[in-house]
Amino acid sequence: MNRNPTGTPEEALRQTQADYQMLVDSLPVCLLRKDRDGKPIFANRPYLEFHNTTLEELIRNGEPNVLNEMQRQQFAGEDQETLENGTVFQGVLQHIHSDGTVCWVERLKGPQLDADRNVVGIQILFWGVTDRIEAEQAQQRENALLQALLQHVPDAIYFKDKASRFTRVSENMAGMFGLDNASEAIHRT
């Protein structure tokens, strides 16, 4: 199918730009591109919805002021490192929306390159990981509770895997085995 009915380079460019916009707007991640001075030059629809802004407002006003001072300094240093060396940064951070709701995002920040592979700006991708972080935190709390129980319960409690090796042992059970602490029993039969 000929997607360029007029055949002009201008129409081909216009169609390529429309295809690009449709592609980045359909991504399940937020995308922000900044020039070498740190000014936003592009954002996809998920980014704009996440920050409840428009592209025009973003370009006019700059990035939403959602970072604390420590994060601002860290991100400025990362931006400089990315611009100078092409360094890519990845990490998870807590984000507080303007309405006070909290979420967690994983971000990937790297250089934006031109056709000659020169660094001309910064590209940031991020996506929500709140469910994963909350599940990890819940698991850590449960593990801490189980560990406290195994340290202080007067009963002999143990768990084994399919090969009959101990995976968890109460301190009292370890004492019955003549061990100094429960960790000595782990992985033993």
Coordinates of N, CA, C and O in Angstrom, one line a residue:
M1 N 0.8 -1.2 0.0 CA 0.0 0.0 0.0 C 0.9 1.2 0.0 O 1.8 1.4 0.8
N2 N 0.6 2.2 -0.9 CA 1.4 3.4 -1.0 C 0.8 4.4 0.1 O -0.3 4.9 0.0
R3 N 1.6 4.6 1.1 CA 1.2 5.6 2.2 C 1.6 7.0 1.9 O 1.3 7.9 2.6
N4 N 2.2 7.2 0.7 CA 2.6 8.6 0.3 C 2.0 8.9 -1.0 O 2.7 8.8 -2.0
P5 N 0.7 9.2 -1.1 CA 0.0 9.3 -2.4 C 0.6 10.4 -3.3 O 0.6 10.3 -4.5
T6 N 1.0 11.5 -2.7 CA 1.6 12.6 -3.5 C 3.0 12.3 -3.9 O 3.5 12.9 -4.9
G7 N 3.7 11.5 -3.2 CA 5.0 11.1 -3.5 C 6.1 12.2 -3.2 O 7.2 12.1 -3.5
T8 N 5.7 13.3 -2.6 CA 6.7 14.4 -2.3 C 7.4 14.0 -1.0 O 6.9 13.3 -0.1
P9 N 8.7 14.5 -0.9 CA 9.5 14.3 0.3 C 8.8 14.9 1.5 O 8.9 14.3 2.6
E10 N 8.1 16.0 1.3 CA 7.5 16.7 2.5 C 6.3 15.8 3.0 O 6.2 15.6 4.2
E11 N 5.6 15.2 2.1 CA 4.5 14.3 2.5 C 5.0 13.0 3.2 O 4.5 12.5 4.2
A12 N 6.1 12.5 2.7 CA 6.8 11.3 3.3 C 7.2 11.6 4.7 O 7.0 10.8 5.6
L13 N 7.8 12.8 4.9 CA 8.3 13.2 6.2 C 7.1 13.4 7.1 O 7.1 13.0 8.3
R14 N 6.1 14.0 6.6 CA 4.9 14.2 7.4 C 4.3 12.9 7.9 O 3.9 12.7 9.1
Q15 N 4.2 11.9 7.0 CA 3.7 10.6 7.3 C 4.6 9.9 8.3 O 4.2 9.3 9.3
T16 N 5.9 10.0 8.1 CA 6.9 9.4 9.1 C 6.7 10.0 10.5 O 6.7 9.3 11.5
Q17 N 6.5 11.3 10.6 CA 6.3 12.0 11.8 C 5.0 11.5 12.5 O 5.0 11.3 13.7
A18 N 4.0 11.3 11.7 CA 2.7 10.8 12.2 C 2.8 9.4 12.7 O 2.3 9.1 13.8
D19 N 3.6 8.6 12.0 CA 3.8 7.2 12.4 C 4.6 7.1 13.7 O 4.3 6.4 14.6
Y20 N 5.6 8.0 13.8 CA 6.4 8.1 15.0 C 5.6 8.5 16.2 O 5.6 7.9 17.3
Q21 N 4.8 9.5 16.0 CA 3.9 10.0 17.1 C 2.9 8.9 17.6 O 2.7 8.7 18.7
M22 N 2.3 8.2 16.6 CA 1.4 7.1 16.9 C 2.1 6.0 17.7 O 1.6 5.5 18.7
L23 N 3.3 5.7 17.3 CA 4.1 4.6 17.9 C 4.4 5.0 19.4 O 4.1 4.2 20.3
V24 N 5.0 6.2 19.6 CA 5.4 6.5 20.9 C 4.2 6.8 21.8 O 4.3 6.6 23.1
D25 N 3.1 7.2 21.3 CA 1.9 7.5 22.1 C 1.3 6.1 22.5 O 0.6 6.1 23.5
S26 N 1.5 5.1 21.8 CA 1.0 3.8 22.1 C 1.8 2.9 23.1 O 1.4 1.9 23.6
L27 N 3.0 3.4 23.4 CA 3.9 2.7 24.3 C 3.4 2.7 25.7 O 2.8 3.7 26.1
P28 N 3.6 1.6 26.5 CA 3.1 1.6 27.8 C 4.1 2.2 28.8 O 4.1 1.9 30.0
V29 N 5.0 3.1 28.3 CA 5.9 3.8 29.1 C 5.8 5.3 28.8 O 5.4 5.7 27.8
C30 N 6.3 6.1 29.8 CA 6.4 7.6 29.6 C 7.7 7.9 29.0 O 8.7 7.4 29.4
L31 N 7.7 8.8 28.0 CA 8.9 9.2 27.3 C 9.0 10.8 27.4 O 8.0 11.5 27.0
L32 N 10.2 11.2 27.8 CA 10.5 12.7 27.8 C 11.8 12.8 27.1 O 12.8 12.1 27.4
R33 N 11.9 13.8 26.2 CA 13.2 14.1 25.5 C 13.5 15.6 25.9 O 12.6 16.4 25.8
K34 N 14.8 15.8 26.3 CA 15.2 17.2 26.6 C 16.4 17.5 25.7 O 17.2 16.7 25.4
D35 N 16.6 18.8 25.4 CA 17.7 19.3 24.7 C 18.9 19.4 25.6 O 18.9 19.0 26.8
R36 N 20.1 19.8 25.1 CA 21.3 19.9 25.9 C 21.2 20.8 27.1 O 21.9 20.7 28.0
D37 N 20.3 21.8 27.0 CA 20.1 22.7 28.1 C 19.1 22.2 29.1 O 18.8 22.9 30.1
G38 N 18.6 21.0 28.9 CA 17.7 20.4 29.9 C 16.2 20.9 29.7 O 15.4 20.6 30.5
K39 N 15.9 21.5 28.6 CA 14.6 22.0 28.3 C 13.8 20.9 27.6 O 14.3 20.3 26.6
P40 N 12.6 20.6 28.0 CA 11.8 19.6 27.3 C 11.5 20.0 25.9 O 11.2 21.1 25.6
I41 N 11.6 19.0 25.0 CA 11.3 19.3 23.6 C 10.3 18.3 23.1 O 9.7 18.5 22.0
F42 N 10.0 17.2 23.8 CA 9.1 16.2 23.3 C 8.6 15.4 24.5 O 9.4 15.0 25.4
A43 N 7.4 15.0 24.5 CA 6.9 14.0 25.5 C 5.7 13.2 24.8 O 5.0 13.8 24.1
N44 N 5.6 11.9 25.2 CA 4.6 11.2 24.6 C 3.3 11.3 25.4 O 3.3 11.9 26.5
R45 N 2.2 10.8 24.9 CA 0.9 10.9 25.6 C 0.9 10.4 27.0 O 0.4 11.0 28.0
P46 N 1.5 9.1 27.3 CA 1.5 8.6 28.7 C 2.2 9.6 29.6 O 1.8 9.7 30.8
Y47 N 3.3 10.2 29.2 CA 4.0 11.2 30.0 C 3.2 12.3 30.4 O 3.0 12.7 31.5
L48 N 2.5 12.9 29.4 CA 1.7 14.1 29.6 C 0.5 13.7 30.5 O 0.1 14.5 31.4
E49 N -0.1 12.5 30.3 CA -1.2 12.1 31.2 C -0.7 11.9 32.6 O -1.4 12.2 33.6
F50 N 0.5 11.3 32.8 CA 1.1 11.0 34.1 C 1.2 12.3 34.9 O 1.0 12.4 36.1
H51 N 1.7 13.4 34.2 CA 1.9 14.7 34.8 C 0.7 15.6 34.7 O 0.8 16.8 35.1
N52 N -0.3 15.2 34.1 CA -1.5 16.0 33.9 C -1.2 17.3 33.3 O -1.5 18.4 33.8
T53 N -0.5 17.3 32.1 CA -0.1 18.5 31.4 C -0.3 18.3 29.9 O -0.6 17.2 29.5
T54 N 0.0 19.4 29.2 CA 0.0 19.3 27.7 C 1.4 19.5 27.3 O 2.3 20.0 28.0
L55 N 1.7 19.1 26.0 CA 3.0 19.3 25.5 C 3.4 20.8 25.4 O 4.5 21.2 25.7
E56 N 2.4 21.6 25.1 CA 2.6 23.1 25.0 C 3.0 23.6 26.4 O 3.9 24.4 26.5
E57 N 2.3 23.2 27.5 CA 2.6 23.6 28.8 C 4.0 23.1 29.2 O 4.8 23.9 29.9
L58 N 4.3 21.9 28.9 CA 5.6 21.3 29.2 C 6.7 22.1 28.6 O 7.7 22.4 29.2
I59 N 6.6 22.4 27.3 CA 7.6 23.1 26.6 C 7.7 24.6 27.2 O 8.8 25.1 27.4
R60 N 6.6 25.2 27.4 CA 6.6 26.6 27.9 C 7.1 26.7 29.4 O 7.9 27.5 29.7
N61 N 6.7 25.7 30.3 CA 7.0 25.8 31.7 C 8.1 24.9 32.2 O 8.6 25.1 33.3
G62 N 8.6 24.0 31.4 CA 9.6 23.1 31.8 C 9.0 21.9 32.5 O 7.8 21.8 32.6
E63 N 9.8 21.0 33.0 CA 9.4 19.8 33.7 C 8.6 20.2 34.9 O 8.9 21.1 35.6
P64 N 7.6 19.4 35.3 CA 6.9 19.6 36.5 C 7.8 19.5 37.7 O 8.8 18.7 37.7
N65 N 7.6 20.4 38.7 CA 8.5 20.5 39.8 C 8.0 19.4 40.9 O 7.3 19.7 41.8
V66 N 8.5 18.2 40.7 CA 8.0 17.1 41.5 C 9.2 16.5 42.3 O 9.0 15.5 43.0
L67 N 10.4 17.0 42.1 CA 11.5 16.4 42.8 C 11.9 17.2 44.1 O 11.8 18.4 44.1
N68 N 12.4 16.5 45.0 CA 13.0 17.2 46.2 C 14.4 17.7 45.8 O 14.9 17.4 44.8
E69 N 15.0 18.5 46.7 CA 16.3 19.1 46.4 C 17.4 18.1 46.1 O 18.2 18.2 45.2
M70 N 17.4 17.0 46.9 CA 18.4 15.9 46.7 C 18.2 15.3 45.4 O 19.2 15.0 44.7
Q71 N 17.0 15.0 45.0 CA 16.7 14.4 43.7 C 17.1 15.3 42.6 O 17.7 14.9 41.5
R72 N 16.8 16.6 42.7 CA 17.2 17.6 41.7 C 18.7 17.6 41.5 O 19.1 17.6 40.3
Q73 N 19.4 17.6 42.5 CA 20.9 17.6 42.4 C 21.4 16.3 41.8 O 22.3 16.3 40.9
Q74 N 20.8 15.2 42.2 CA 21.2 13.9 41.6 C 20.9 13.9 40.1 O 21.7 13.5 39.3
F75 N 19.7 14.3 39.8 CA 19.3 14.2 38.3 C 20.1 15.2 37.5 O 20.4 14.9 36.4
A76 N 20.4 16.4 38.1 CA 21.3 17.3 37.3 C 22.7 16.7 37.1 O 23.2 16.8 35.9
G77 N 23.2 16.0 38.1 CA 24.5 15.4 37.9 C 24.4 14.2 36.8 O 25.3 14.1 36.0
E78 N 23.3 13.5 36.9 CA 23.1 12.4 35.9 C 23.0 13.0 34.5 O 23.6 12.5 33.5
D79 N 22.3 14.1 34.4 CA 22.1 14.8 33.1 C 23.5 15.2 32.5 O 23.8 14.9 31.3
Q80 N 24.3 15.8 33.3 CA 25.6 16.2 32.9 C 26.4 15.0 32.5 O 27.1 15.1 31.4
E81 N 26.4 14.0 33.3 CA 27.2 12.8 32.9 C 26.7 12.1 31.6 O 27.5 11.7 30.8
T82 N 25.4 12.1 31.4 CA 24.8 11.6 30.2 C 25.3 12.5 29.0 O 25.6 11.9 27.9
L83 N 25.2 13.8 29.1 CA 25.6 14.6 28.0 C 27.1 14.6 27.7 O 27.5 14.6 26.5
E84 N 27.9 14.4 28.7 CA 29.4 14.4 28.5 C 29.9 13.0 28.1 O 30.8 13.0 27.2
N85 N 29.3 12.0 28.6 CA 29.9 10.6 28.4 C 28.9 9.6 27.8 O 29.3 8.5 27.6
G86 N 27.6 10.0 27.6 CA 26.7 9.1 27.1 C 26.2 8.0 28.1 O 25.7 7.0 27.7
T87 N 26.5 8.3 29.3 CA 26.1 7.4 30.4 C 24.6 7.1 30.5 O 23.8 8.1 30.3
V88 N 24.2 5.9 30.7 CA 22.8 5.5 30.9 C 22.6 5.2 32.4 O 23.4 4.6 33.0
F89 N 21.5 5.8 32.9 CA 21.2 5.6 34.3 C 19.8 4.8 34.4 O 18.9 5.1 33.6
Q90 N 19.7 3.9 35.4 CA 18.5 3.2 35.6 C 18.3 3.1 37.1 O 19.2 3.0 37.9
G91 N 17.0 3.2 37.5 CA 16.7 3.1 38.9 C 15.3 3.3 39.2 O 14.5 3.6 38.3
V92 N 14.9 3.0 40.4 CA 13.5 3.1 40.9 C 13.4 4.2 41.9 O 14.3 4.4 42.7
L93 N 12.4 5.0 41.7 CA 12.2 6.1 42.7 C 10.8 6.3 43.0 O 9.9 5.9 42.3
Q94 N 10.6 6.9 44.2 CA 9.2 7.2 44.6 C 8.8 8.5 44.0 O 9.6 9.5 44.0
H95 N 7.6 8.6 43.5 CA 7.1 9.8 42.9 C 5.8 10.3 43.7 O 5.0 9.4 43.9
I96 N 5.8 11.5 44.0 CA 4.6 12.1 44.7 C 3.9 13.0 43.7 O 4.5 14.0 43.3
H97 N 2.7 12.7 43.3 CA 1.9 13.5 42.4 C 1.5 14.8 43.1 O 1.5 14.9 44.3
S98 N 1.1 15.8 42.3 CA 0.7 17.1 42.9 C -0.5 16.9 43.8 O -0.7 17.8 44.7
D99 N -1.3 15.9 43.7 CA -2.5 15.7 44.6 C -2.1 14.9 45.9 O -2.9 14.6 46.7
G100 N -0.8 14.6 46.0 CA -0.3 13.9 47.2 C -0.2 12.4 47.1 O 0.3 11.7 48.0
T101 N -0.8 11.8 46.1 CA -0.7 10.3 45.9 C 0.7 9.9 45.6 O 1.4 10.7 44.9
V102 N 1.1 8.7 46.1 CA 2.4 8.2 45.9 C 2.4 7.1 45.0 O 1.5 6.2 45.0
C103 N 3.4 7.0 44.1 CA 3.6 5.8 43.3 C 5.1 5.6 43.1 O 6.0 6.4 43.5
W104 N 5.5 4.5 42.6 CA 6.9 4.1 42.3 C 7.1 4.0 40.8 O 6.2 3.4 40.1
V105 N 8.2 4.5 40.3 CA 8.5 4.4 38.9 C 9.9 3.9 38.7 O 10.8 4.2 39.5
E106 N 10.1 3.1 37.7 CA 11.4 2.7 37.3 C 11.7 3.6 36.1 O 10.9 3.8 35.2
R107 N 12.9 4.1 36.0 CA 13.3 5.0 35.0 C 14.6 4.6 34.3 O 15.5 3.9 34.9
L108 N 14.7 5.0 33.1 CA 15.9 4.7 32.3 C 16.2 6.0 31.5 O 15.4 6.5 30.8
K109 N 17.4 6.6 31.9 CA 17.8 7.8 31.3 C 19.1 7.6 30.5 O 20.0 7.0 31.0
G110 N 19.1 8.1 29.3 CA 20.2 8.0 28.4 C 20.3 9.1 27.4 O 19.5 10.0 27.4
P111 N 21.4 9.0 26.6 CA 21.6 10.1 25.6 C 20.6 10.0 24.5 O 20.2 8.9 24.1
Q112 N 20.2 11.2 23.9 CA 19.5 11.3 22.7 C 20.6 11.6 21.6 O 21.3 12.5 21.8
L113 N 20.6 10.8 20.6 CA 21.6 11.0 19.6 C 21.0 11.5 18.3 O 19.9 11.2 17.9
D114 N 21.8 12.3 17.5 CA 21.4 12.7 16.2 C 21.8 11.6 15.2 O 22.4 10.6 15.5
A115 N 21.6 11.9 13.9 CA 21.9 10.9 12.8 C 23.4 10.6 12.8 O 23.7 9.5 12.3
D116 N 24.2 11.5 13.2 CA 25.7 11.2 13.2 C 26.2 10.7 14.6 O 27.4 10.6 14.8
R117 N 25.3 10.3 15.4 CA 25.5 9.7 16.7 C 26.2 10.7 17.7 O 26.9 10.3 18.7
N118 N 25.9 11.9 17.5 CA 26.3 12.9 18.5 C 25.2 13.1 19.6 O 24.1 13.0 19.3
V119 N 25.7 13.3 20.8 CA 24.7 13.5 21.9 C 24.1 14.9 21.8 O 24.8 15.9 21.9
V120 N 22.8 14.9 21.6 CA 22.1 16.2 21.4 C 21.1 16.5 22.5 O 20.5 17.6 22.5
G121 N 21.0 15.6 23.4 CA 20.0 15.8 24.5 C 19.9 14.5 25.3 O 20.8 13.6 25.3
I122 N 18.9 14.5 26.1 CA 18.6 13.4 27.0 C 17.2 12.8 26.8 O 16.3 13.5 26.5
Q123 N 17.2 11.5 26.8 CA 15.9 10.8 26.7 C 15.6 10.0 28.0 O 16.5 9.3 28.5
I124 N 14.4 10.2 28.5 CA 14.0 9.5 29.8 C 12.8 8.7 29.5 O 11.8 9.2 29.0
L125 N 12.9 7.4 29.9 CA 11.7 6.5 29.8 C 11.4 6.1 31.3 O 12.3 5.9 32.1
F126 N 10.2 6.1 31.6 CA 9.8 5.6 33.0 C 8.4 4.9 32.9 O 7.6 5.2 32.0
W127 N 8.2 4.0 33.8 CA 7.0 3.2 33.9 C 6.7 2.9 35.3 O 7.6 2.9 36.2
G128 N 5.4 2.7 35.6 CA 5.0 2.4 37.0 C 5.3 1.0 37.4 O 5.2 0.1 36.7
V129 N 5.9 1.0 38.7 CA 6.2 -0.3 39.3 C 5.7 -0.4 40.7 O 6.2 -1.1 41.6
T130 N 4.6 0.4 41.0 CA 4.1 0.5 42.4 C 3.7 -0.9 42.9 O 4.0 -1.2 44.0
D131 N 2.9 -1.6 42.0 CA 2.5 -3.0 42.5 C 3.7 -3.9 42.9 O 3.6 -4.6 43.9
R132 N 4.7 -3.8 42.1 CA 5.9 -4.7 42.3 C 6.6 -4.2 43.6 O 6.9 -5.1 44.5
I133 N 6.7 -2.9 43.8 CA 7.4 -2.4 45.0 C 6.6 -2.7 46.3 O 7.1 -3.2 47.3
E134 N 5.3 -2.5 46.2 CA 4.4 -2.8 47.3 C 4.4 -4.3 47.6 O 4.4 -4.7 48.8
A135 N 4.5 -5.2 46.6 CA 4.5 -6.6 46.9 C 5.8 -7.0 47.5 O 5.9 -7.8 48.4
E136 N 6.9 -6.4 47.1 CA 8.3 -6.7 47.6 C 8.3 -6.2 49.1 O 8.8 -6.9 50.0
Q137 N 7.7 -5.0 49.4 CA 7.7 -4.5 50.7 C 6.8 -5.4 51.6 O 7.2 -5.7 52.8
A138 N 5.7 -5.9 51.1 CA 4.9 -6.8 51.9 C 5.6 -8.1 52.2 O 5.5 -8.6 53.3
Q139 N 6.3 -8.6 51.2 CA 7.1 -9.8 51.4 C 8.2 -9.6 52.4 O 8.4 -10.5 53.3
Q140 N 8.8 -8.5 52.4 CA 9.9 -8.2 53.4 C 9.3 -8.1 54.8 O 9.9 -8.6 55.8
R141 N 8.1 -7.5 54.9 CA 7.5 -7.5 56.2 C 7.1 -8.9 56.7 O 7.3 -9.2 57.9
E142 N 6.5 -9.7 55.9 CA 6.2 -11.1 56.2 C 7.4 -11.9 56.6 O 7.4 -12.6 57.6
N143 N 8.5 -11.7 55.9 CA 9.7 -12.4 56.2 C 10.3 -12.0 57.6 O 10.8 -12.8 58.3
A144 N 10.2 -10.7 57.8 CA 10.7 -10.2 59.1 C 9.8 -10.7 60.3 O 10.3 -11.1 61.3
L145 N 8.5 -10.8 60.1 CA 7.6 -11.4 61.1 C 7.9 -12.8 61.3 O 8.0 -13.3 62.5
L146 N 8.1 -13.6 60.2 CA 8.4 -15.0 60.4 C 9.8 -15.2 61.1 O 9.9 -16.1 62.0
Q147 N 10.8 -14.4 60.7 CA 12.1 -14.5 61.4 C 12.0 -14.2 62.8 O 12.6 -14.9 63.7
A148 N 11.2 -13.2 63.2 CA 11.0 -12.8 64.6 C 10.3 -14.0 65.4 O 10.7 -14.3 66.5
L149 N 9.3 -14.6 64.7 CA 8.7 -15.7 65.3 C 9.6 -16.9 65.6 O 9.7 -17.5 66.6
L150 N 10.4 -17.2 64.5 CA 11.4 -18.3 64.6 C 12.5 -18.0 65.7 O 13.0 -19.0 66.3
Q151 N 12.8 -16.8 65.9 CA 13.8 -16.5 66.9 C 13.3 -16.6 68.3 O 14.1 -16.9 69.2
H152 N 12.0 -16.3 68.5 CA 11.5 -16.2 69.9 C 10.5 -17.2 70.3 O 10.2 -17.3 71.5
V153 N 10.0 -18.0 69.4 CA 9.0 -19.0 69.8 C 9.6 -20.1 70.6 O 10.7 -20.6 70.3
P154 N 9.0 -20.6 71.7 CA 9.6 -21.7 72.5 C 9.4 -23.0 71.8 O 10.0 -24.0 72.3
D155 N 8.7 -23.1 70.7 CA 8.5 -24.4 70.1 C 9.6 -24.7 69.1 O 10.3 -23.9 68.6
A156 N 9.6 -26.0 68.7 CA 10.6 -26.5 67.7 C 9.8 -26.4 66.4 O 9.0 -27.2 66.1
I157 N 10.2 -25.5 65.5 CA 9.6 -25.3 64.2 C 10.7 -25.4 63.1 O 11.8 -24.8 63.3
Y158 N 10.3 -26.1 62.1 CA 11.2 -26.1 60.9 C 10.5 -26.2 59.6 O 9.3 -26.7 59.6
F159 N 11.1 -25.8 58.5 CA 10.6 -26.0 57.2 C 11.6 -26.7 56.4 O 12.8 -26.4 56.5
K160 N 11.2 -27.6 55.5 CA 12.1 -28.3 54.6 C 11.7 -28.2 53.1 O 10.5 -28.0 52.9
D161 N 12.7 -28.3 52.2 CA 12.3 -28.3 50.8 C 12.1 -29.7 50.4 O 12.0 -30.7 51.2
K162 N 11.8 -30.0 49.1 CA 11.5 -31.3 48.5 C 12.6 -32.3 48.7 O 12.4 -33.5 48.8
A163 N 13.8 -31.8 48.9 CA 15.0 -32.7 49.1 C 15.2 -33.0 50.6 O 16.3 -33.5 50.9
S164 N 14.3 -32.5 51.4 CA 14.4 -32.7 52.8 C 15.5 -31.9 53.5 O 16.0 -32.3 54.5
R165 N 15.9 -30.8 52.9 CA 16.9 -29.9 53.5 C 16.1 -28.8 54.2 O 15.1 -28.3 53.7
F166 N 16.7 -28.4 55.4 CA 16.1 -27.4 56.1 C 16.2 -26.0 55.4 O 17.2 -25.7 54.9
T167 N 15.1 -25.3 55.3 CA 15.1 -24.0 54.7 C 14.9 -22.9 55.8 O 15.4 -21.8 55.7
R168 N 14.2 -23.2 56.9 CA 14.0 -22.3 58.0 C 13.9 -23.2 59.3 O 13.3 -24.3 59.3
V169 N 14.5 -22.7 60.4 CA 14.5 -23.5 61.6 C 14.4 -22.5 62.8 O 15.1 -21.4 62.8
S170 N 13.6 -22.8 63.7 CA 13.5 -21.9 64.9 C 14.7 -22.1 65.7 O 15.4 -23.1 65.7
E171 N 15.0 -21.0 66.5 CA 16.2 -21.1 67.4 C 16.1 -22.2 68.4 O 17.1 -22.9 68.7
N172 N 14.9 -22.4 68.9 CA 14.7 -23.5 69.8 C 15.0 -24.9 69.2 O 15.7 -25.7 69.8
M173 N 14.6 -25.1 67.9 CA 14.9 -26.3 67.2 C 16.4 -26.5 67.0 O 16.9 -27.6 67.2
A174 N 17.1 -25.4 66.7 CA 18.5 -25.4 66.5 C 19.2 -25.9 67.8 O 20.1 -26.6 67.8
G175 N 18.7 -25.3 68.9 CA 19.3 -25.7 70.2 C 19.1 -27.2 70.5 O 20.0 -27.9 71.0
M176 N 18.0 -27.8 70.0 CA 17.7 -29.2 70.2 C 18.7 -30.1 69.4 O 19.0 -31.2 69.7
F177 N 19.2 -29.5 68.3 CA 20.2 -30.1 67.4 C 21.6 -29.9 67.9 O 22.5 -30.4 67.4
G178 N 21.7 -29.1 69.0 CA 23.1 -28.8 69.5 C 23.8 -27.7 68.7 O 25.0 -27.6 68.8
L179 N 23.1 -26.9 67.9 CA 23.7 -25.9 67.1 C 23.7 -24.6 67.8 O 22.8 -24.3 68.7
D180 N 24.6 -23.7 67.5 CA 24.7 -22.4 68.2 C 23.6 -21.5 67.7 O 23.2 -20.6 68.4
N181 N 23.2 -21.6 66.4 CA 22.2 -20.7 65.9 C 21.5 -21.5 64.7 O 22.0 -22.4 64.1
A182 N 20.3 -21.0 64.4 CA 19.5 -21.7 63.4 C 20.1 -21.6 62.0 O 19.9 -22.6 61.2
S183 N 20.9 -20.6 61.7 CA 21.5 -20.6 60.3 C 22.4 -21.7 60.0 O 22.6 -22.1 58.8
E184 N 22.9 -22.4 61.1 CA 23.8 -23.5 60.8 C 23.0 -24.7 60.3 O 23.6 -25.6 59.7
A185 N 21.7 -24.8 60.5 CA 20.9 -25.9 60.0 C 20.5 -25.8 58.5 O 20.2 -26.7 57.9
I186 N 20.5 -24.5 58.0 CA 20.0 -24.3 56.7 C 20.8 -25.1 55.6 O 22.0 -25.2 55.7
H187 N 20.0 -25.7 54.7 CA 20.5 -26.5 53.6 C 21.0 -27.9 54.1 O 21.5 -28.7 53.3
R188 N 20.9 -28.2 55.3 CA 21.3 -29.6 55.8 C 20.1 -30.5 55.8 O 18.9 -30.0 55.9
T189 N 20.3 -31.8 55.8 CA 19.2 -32.7 55.9 C 19.0 -33.2 57.3 O 19.9 -33.0 58.1

